[in-house]
mmCIF file of C-alpha atoms in Angstrom:
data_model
loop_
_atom_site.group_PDB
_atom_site.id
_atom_site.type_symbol
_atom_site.label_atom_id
_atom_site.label_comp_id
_atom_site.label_asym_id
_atom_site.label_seq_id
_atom_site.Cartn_x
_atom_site.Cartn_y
_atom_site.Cartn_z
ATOM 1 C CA UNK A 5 0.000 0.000 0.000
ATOM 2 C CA UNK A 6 0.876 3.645 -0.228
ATOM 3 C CA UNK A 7 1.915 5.022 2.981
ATOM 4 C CA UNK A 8 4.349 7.430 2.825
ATOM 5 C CA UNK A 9 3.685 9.019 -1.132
ATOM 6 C CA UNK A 10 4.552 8.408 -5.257
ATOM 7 C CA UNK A 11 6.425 9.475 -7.681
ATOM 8 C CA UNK A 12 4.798 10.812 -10.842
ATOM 9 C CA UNK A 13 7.737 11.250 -14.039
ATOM 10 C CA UNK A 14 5.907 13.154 -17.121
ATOM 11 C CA UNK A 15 3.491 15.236 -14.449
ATOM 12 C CA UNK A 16 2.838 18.134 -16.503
ATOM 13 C CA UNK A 17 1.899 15.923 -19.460
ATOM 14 C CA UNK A 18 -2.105 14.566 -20.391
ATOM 15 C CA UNK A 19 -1.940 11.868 -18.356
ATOM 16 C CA UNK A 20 0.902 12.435 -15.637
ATOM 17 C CA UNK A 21 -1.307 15.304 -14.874
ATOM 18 C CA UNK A 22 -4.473 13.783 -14.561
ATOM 19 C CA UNK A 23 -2.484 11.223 -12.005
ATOM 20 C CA UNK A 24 -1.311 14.287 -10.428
ATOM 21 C CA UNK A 25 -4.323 15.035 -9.689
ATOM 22 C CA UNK A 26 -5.951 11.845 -8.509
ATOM 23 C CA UNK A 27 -3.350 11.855 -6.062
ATOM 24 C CA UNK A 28 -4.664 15.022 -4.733
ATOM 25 C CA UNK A 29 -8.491 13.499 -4.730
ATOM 26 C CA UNK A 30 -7.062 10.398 -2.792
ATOM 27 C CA UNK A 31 -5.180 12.405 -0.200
ATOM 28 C CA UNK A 32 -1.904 11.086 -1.559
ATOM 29 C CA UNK A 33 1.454 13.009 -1.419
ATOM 30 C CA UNK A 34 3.316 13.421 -4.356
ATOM 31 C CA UNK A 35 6.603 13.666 -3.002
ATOM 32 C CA UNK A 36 9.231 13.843 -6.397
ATOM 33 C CA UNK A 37 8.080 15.079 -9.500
ATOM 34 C CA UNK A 38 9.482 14.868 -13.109
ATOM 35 C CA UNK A 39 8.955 16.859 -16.121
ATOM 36 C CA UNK A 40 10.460 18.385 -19.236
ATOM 37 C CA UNK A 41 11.355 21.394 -16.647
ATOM 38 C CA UNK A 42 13.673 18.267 -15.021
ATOM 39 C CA UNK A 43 13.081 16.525 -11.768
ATOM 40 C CA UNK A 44 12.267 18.322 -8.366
ATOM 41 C CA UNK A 45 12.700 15.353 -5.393
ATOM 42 C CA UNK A 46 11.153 15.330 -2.293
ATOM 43 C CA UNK A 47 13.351 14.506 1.188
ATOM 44 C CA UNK A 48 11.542 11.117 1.456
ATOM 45 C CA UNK A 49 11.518 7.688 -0.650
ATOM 46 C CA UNK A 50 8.493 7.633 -2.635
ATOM 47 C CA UNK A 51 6.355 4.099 -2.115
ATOM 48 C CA UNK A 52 6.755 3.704 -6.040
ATOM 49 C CA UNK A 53 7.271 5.325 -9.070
ATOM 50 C CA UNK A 54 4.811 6.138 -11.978
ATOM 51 C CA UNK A 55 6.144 7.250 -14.974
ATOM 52 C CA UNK A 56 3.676 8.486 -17.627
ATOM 53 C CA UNK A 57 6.094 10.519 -19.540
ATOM 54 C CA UNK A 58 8.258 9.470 -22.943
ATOM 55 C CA UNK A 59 10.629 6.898 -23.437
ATOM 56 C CA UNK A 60 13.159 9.072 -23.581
ATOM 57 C CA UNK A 61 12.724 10.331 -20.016
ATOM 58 C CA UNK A 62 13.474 6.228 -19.393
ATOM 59 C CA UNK A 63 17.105 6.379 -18.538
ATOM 60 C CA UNK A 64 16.785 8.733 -15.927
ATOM 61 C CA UNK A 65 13.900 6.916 -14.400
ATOM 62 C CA UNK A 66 15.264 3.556 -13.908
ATOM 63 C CA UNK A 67 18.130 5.447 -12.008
ATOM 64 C CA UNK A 68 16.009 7.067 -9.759
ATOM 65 C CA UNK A 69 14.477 3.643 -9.189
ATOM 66 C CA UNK A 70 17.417 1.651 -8.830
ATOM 67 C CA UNK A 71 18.856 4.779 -6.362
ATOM 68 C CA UNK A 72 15.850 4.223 -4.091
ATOM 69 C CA UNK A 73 14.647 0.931 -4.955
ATOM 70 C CA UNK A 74 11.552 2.482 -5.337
ATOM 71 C CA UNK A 75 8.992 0.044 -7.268
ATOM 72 C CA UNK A 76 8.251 1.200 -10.886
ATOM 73 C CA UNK A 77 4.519 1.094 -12.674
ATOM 74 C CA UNK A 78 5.550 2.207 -16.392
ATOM 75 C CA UNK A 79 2.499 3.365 -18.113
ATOM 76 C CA UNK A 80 4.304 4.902 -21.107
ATOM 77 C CA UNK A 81 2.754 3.304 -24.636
ATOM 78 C CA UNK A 82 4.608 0.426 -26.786
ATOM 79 C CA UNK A 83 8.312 0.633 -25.184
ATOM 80 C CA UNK A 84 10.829 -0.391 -28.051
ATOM 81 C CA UNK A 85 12.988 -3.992 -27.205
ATOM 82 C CA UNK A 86 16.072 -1.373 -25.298
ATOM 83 C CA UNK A 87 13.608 0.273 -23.623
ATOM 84 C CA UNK A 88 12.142 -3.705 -22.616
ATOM 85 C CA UNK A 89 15.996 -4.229 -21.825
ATOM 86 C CA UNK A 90 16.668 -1.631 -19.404
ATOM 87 C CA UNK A 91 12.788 -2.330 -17.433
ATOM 88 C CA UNK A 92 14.374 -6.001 -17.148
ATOM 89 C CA UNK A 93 17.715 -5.041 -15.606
ATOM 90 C CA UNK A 94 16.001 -2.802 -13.076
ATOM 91 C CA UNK A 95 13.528 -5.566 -12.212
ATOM 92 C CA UNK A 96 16.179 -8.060 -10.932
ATOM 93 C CA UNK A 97 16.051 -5.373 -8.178
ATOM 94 C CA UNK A 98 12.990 -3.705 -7.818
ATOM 95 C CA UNK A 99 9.229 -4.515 -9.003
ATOM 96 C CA UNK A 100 8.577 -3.112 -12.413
ATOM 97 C CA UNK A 101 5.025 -3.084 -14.040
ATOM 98 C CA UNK A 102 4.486 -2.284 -17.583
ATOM 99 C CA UNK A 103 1.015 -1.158 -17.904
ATOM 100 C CA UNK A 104 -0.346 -1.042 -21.673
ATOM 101 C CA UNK A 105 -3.795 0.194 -20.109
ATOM 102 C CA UNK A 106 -4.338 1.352 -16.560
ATOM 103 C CA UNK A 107 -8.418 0.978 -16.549
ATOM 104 C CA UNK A 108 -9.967 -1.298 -14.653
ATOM 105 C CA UNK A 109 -13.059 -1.696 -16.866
ATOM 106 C CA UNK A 110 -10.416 -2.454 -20.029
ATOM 107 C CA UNK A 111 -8.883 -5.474 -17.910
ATOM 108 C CA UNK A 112 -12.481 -6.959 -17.841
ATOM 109 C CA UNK A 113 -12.866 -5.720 -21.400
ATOM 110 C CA UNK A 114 -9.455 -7.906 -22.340
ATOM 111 C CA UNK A 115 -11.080 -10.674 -20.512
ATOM 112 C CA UNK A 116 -14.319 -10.822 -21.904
ATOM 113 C CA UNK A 117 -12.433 -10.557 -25.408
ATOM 114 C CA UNK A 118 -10.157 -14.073 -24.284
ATOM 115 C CA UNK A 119 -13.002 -15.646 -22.682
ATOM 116 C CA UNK A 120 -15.457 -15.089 -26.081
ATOM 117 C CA UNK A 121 -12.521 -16.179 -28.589
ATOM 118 C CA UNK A 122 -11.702 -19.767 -26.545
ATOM 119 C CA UNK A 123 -15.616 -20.206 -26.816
ATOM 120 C CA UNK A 124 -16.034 -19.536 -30.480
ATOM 121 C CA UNK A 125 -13.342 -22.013 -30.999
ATOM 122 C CA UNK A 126 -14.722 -24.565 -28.525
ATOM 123 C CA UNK A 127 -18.080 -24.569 -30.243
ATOM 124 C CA UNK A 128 -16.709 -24.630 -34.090
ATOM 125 C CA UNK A 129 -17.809 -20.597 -34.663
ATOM 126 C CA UNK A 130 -15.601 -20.337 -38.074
ATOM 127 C CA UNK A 131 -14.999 -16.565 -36.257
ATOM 128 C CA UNK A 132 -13.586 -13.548 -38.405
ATOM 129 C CA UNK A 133 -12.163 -10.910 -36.351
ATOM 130 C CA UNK A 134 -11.450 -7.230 -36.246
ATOM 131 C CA UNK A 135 -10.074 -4.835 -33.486
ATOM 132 C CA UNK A 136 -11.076 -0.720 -34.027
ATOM 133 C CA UNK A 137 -8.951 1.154 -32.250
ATOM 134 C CA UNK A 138 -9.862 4.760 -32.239
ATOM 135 C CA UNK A 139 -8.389 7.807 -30.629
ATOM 136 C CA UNK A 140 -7.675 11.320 -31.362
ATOM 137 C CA UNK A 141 -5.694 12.672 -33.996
ATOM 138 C CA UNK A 142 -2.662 13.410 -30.764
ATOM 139 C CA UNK A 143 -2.361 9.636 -30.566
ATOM 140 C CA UNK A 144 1.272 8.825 -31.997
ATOM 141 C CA UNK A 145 0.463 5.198 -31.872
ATOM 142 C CA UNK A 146 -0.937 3.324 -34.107
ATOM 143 C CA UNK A 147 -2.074 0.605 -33.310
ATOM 144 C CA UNK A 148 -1.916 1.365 -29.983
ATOM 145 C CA UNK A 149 -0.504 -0.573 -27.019
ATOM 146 C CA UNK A 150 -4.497 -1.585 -26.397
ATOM 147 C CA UNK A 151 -5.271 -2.250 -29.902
ATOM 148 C CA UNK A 152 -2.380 -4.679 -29.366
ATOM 149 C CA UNK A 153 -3.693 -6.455 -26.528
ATOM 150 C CA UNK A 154 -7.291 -6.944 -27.907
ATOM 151 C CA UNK A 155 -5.650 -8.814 -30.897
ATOM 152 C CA UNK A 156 -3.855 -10.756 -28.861
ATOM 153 C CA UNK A 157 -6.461 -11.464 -26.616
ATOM 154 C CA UNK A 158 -8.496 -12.209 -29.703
ATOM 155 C CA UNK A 159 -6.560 -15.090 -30.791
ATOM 156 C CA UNK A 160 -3.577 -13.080 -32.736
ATOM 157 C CA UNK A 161 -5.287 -13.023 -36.000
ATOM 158 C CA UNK A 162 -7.738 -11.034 -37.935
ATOM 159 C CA UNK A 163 -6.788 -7.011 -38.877
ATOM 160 C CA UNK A 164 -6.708 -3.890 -36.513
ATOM 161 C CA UNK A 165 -8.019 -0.766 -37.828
ATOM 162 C CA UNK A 166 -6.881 2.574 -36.034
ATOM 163 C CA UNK A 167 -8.257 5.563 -36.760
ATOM 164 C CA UNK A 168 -7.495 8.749 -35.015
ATOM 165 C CA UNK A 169 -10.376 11.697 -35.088
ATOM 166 C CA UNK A 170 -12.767 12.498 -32.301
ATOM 167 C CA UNK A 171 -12.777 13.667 -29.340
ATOM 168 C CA UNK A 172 -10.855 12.305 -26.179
ATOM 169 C CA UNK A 173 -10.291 9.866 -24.634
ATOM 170 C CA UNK A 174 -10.840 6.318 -26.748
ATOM 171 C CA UNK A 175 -13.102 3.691 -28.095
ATOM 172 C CA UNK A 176 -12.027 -0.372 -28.680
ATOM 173 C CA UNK A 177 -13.970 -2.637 -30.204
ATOM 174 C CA UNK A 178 -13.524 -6.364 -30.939
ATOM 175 C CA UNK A 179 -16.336 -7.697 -33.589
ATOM 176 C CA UNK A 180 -16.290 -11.430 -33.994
ATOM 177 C CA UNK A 181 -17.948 -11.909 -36.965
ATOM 178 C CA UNK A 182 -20.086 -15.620 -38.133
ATOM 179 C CA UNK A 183 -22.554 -16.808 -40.819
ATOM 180 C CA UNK A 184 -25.083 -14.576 -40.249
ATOM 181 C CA UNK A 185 -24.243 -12.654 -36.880
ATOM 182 C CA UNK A 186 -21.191 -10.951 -35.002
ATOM 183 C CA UNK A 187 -20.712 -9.973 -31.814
ATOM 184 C CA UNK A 188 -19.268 -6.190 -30.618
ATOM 185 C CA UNK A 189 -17.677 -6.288 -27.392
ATOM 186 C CA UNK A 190 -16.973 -2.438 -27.149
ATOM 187 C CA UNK A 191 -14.596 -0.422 -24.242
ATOM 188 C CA UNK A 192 -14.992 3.599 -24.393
ATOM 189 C CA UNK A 193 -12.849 5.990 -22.122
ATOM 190 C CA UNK A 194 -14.373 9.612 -21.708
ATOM 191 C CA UNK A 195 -12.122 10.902 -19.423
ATOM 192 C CA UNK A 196 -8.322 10.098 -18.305
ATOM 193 C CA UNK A 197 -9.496 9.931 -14.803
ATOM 194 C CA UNK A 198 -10.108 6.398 -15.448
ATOM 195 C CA UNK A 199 -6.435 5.685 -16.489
ATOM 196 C CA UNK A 200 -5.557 7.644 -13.211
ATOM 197 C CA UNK A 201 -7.394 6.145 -10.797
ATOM 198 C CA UNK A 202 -6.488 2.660 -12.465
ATOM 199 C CA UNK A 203 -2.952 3.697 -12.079
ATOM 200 C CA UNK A 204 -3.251 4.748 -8.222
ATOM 201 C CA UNK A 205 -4.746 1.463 -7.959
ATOM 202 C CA UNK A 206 -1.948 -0.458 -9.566
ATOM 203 C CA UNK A 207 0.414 1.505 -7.910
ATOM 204 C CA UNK A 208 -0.752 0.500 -4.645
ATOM 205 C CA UNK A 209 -0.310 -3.197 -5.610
ATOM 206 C CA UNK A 210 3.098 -2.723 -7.274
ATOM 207 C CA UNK A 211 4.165 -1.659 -3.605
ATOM 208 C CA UNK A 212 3.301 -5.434 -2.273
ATOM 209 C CA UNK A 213 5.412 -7.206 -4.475
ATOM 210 C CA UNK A 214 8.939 -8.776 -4.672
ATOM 211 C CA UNK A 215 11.299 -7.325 -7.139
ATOM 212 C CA UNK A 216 10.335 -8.955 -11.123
ATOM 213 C CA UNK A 217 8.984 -8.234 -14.245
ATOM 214 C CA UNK A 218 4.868 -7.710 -13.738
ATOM 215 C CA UNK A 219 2.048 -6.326 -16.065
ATOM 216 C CA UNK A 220 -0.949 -4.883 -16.028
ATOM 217 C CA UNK A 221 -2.801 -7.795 -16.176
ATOM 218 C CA UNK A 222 -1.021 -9.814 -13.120
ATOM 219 C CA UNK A 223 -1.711 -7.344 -10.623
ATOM 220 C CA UNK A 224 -5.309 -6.708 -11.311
ATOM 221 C CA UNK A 225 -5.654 -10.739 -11.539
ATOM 222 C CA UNK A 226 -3.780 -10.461 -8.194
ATOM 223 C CA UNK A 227 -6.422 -8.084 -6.733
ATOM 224 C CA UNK A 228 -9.299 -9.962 -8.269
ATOM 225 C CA UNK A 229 -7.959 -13.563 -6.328
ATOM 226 C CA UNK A 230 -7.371 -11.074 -3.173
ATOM 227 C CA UNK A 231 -11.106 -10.201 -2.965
ATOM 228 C CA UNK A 232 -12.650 -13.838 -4.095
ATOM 229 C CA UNK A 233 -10.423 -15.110 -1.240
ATOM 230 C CA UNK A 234 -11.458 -12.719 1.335
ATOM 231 C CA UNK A 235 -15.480 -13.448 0.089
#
């Protein structure tokens, strides 16, 4: 859990701000900042680090963490096989997540997505399908890290289509398409308060665990088992 306060690298951009201020909502200190300004720390070890800024701001984050042995919860989009490198090295000593999505509700989305897929192919549905992945035209990626996901969650085949117009924040669907019938399973993001709160949330996990490579997906399993077993 988060007792003493976080970390947040990138906290003037879209997102590190919007963390920024969840903090502030939750009553939790942010005791070091980072930014394009450069990085202002606080006298105390933060309970973990989020980074929501660029992968070029990467470097200077795994030093921090490996200075402090501060856990790490890396929410920054499709790192490139270095970047995967470096977030290995540091987690021989520390806990690092890499988080493709923070949102809670797109965990269950991904799971709903693997759950219909092994069914179609238990049953003999001869399934076609297609991931839209749609943000606005300041998305870089493309697909994005969640478009990625979905297909894999999918099955790994069929065709992602990513268009970027609209307003903020996102919309992903999955269509599994049959003879005569498909099926939309369908995410939408309105506000980046979602990815904020999902990353306080995973944060506060990532603080429980010994040092390794983790993603999104095993720590909100983790906290899924936690509250079945305490039922």
């Amino acid at each position: 859990m988060i007792t003493q306060g976080v970390a947040v690298v990138g906290a003037t951009g879209r997102l590190g701000a919007a963390i920024v201020r969840a903090c502030a909502e939750n009553s939790v200190p942010v005791l070091t900042v980072a930014s394009t300004a450069g990085w202002r720390e606080g006298e105390q070890r933060p309970d973990v680090v989020i980074d929501a800024s660029h992968p070029d701001a990467l470097s200077d984050t795994v030093e921090f963490c490996a200075r402090t042995r501060s856990p790490l919860l890396y929410c920054v989009s499709n790192p490139h096989p270095d970047q995967l490198d470096q977030l290995d090295t540091l987690s021989r000593h520390v806990a690092v997540t890499v988080a493709a999505n923070l949102s809670a509700l797109h965990w269950i989305h991904a799971h709903t997505v693997r759950l219909a897929a092994r069914l179609g192919v238990a049953i003999g549905c001869d399934l076609e399908t297609v991931v839209l992945d749609r943000h606005p035209e300041t998305k870089r990626d493309a697909p994005s890290a969640t478009a990625r996901v979905l297909h894999e969650c999918a099955g790994g085949t069929g065709r992602i289509i990513s268009e970027r117009y609209g307003a903020p924040v996102n919309d992903h669907h999955v269509l599994f398409g049959a003879p005569y019938e498909s099926l939309d399973i369908h995410h939408s993001v309105r506000d980046l308060r979602a990815a904020a709160q999902g990353a306080l949330r995973l944060a506060a996990q990532a603080t429980t665990l010994p040092a390794g490579r983790y993603t999104a997906d095993d720590l909100y399993g983790q906290l899924a088992d936690h509250d079945q077993l305490a039922r």
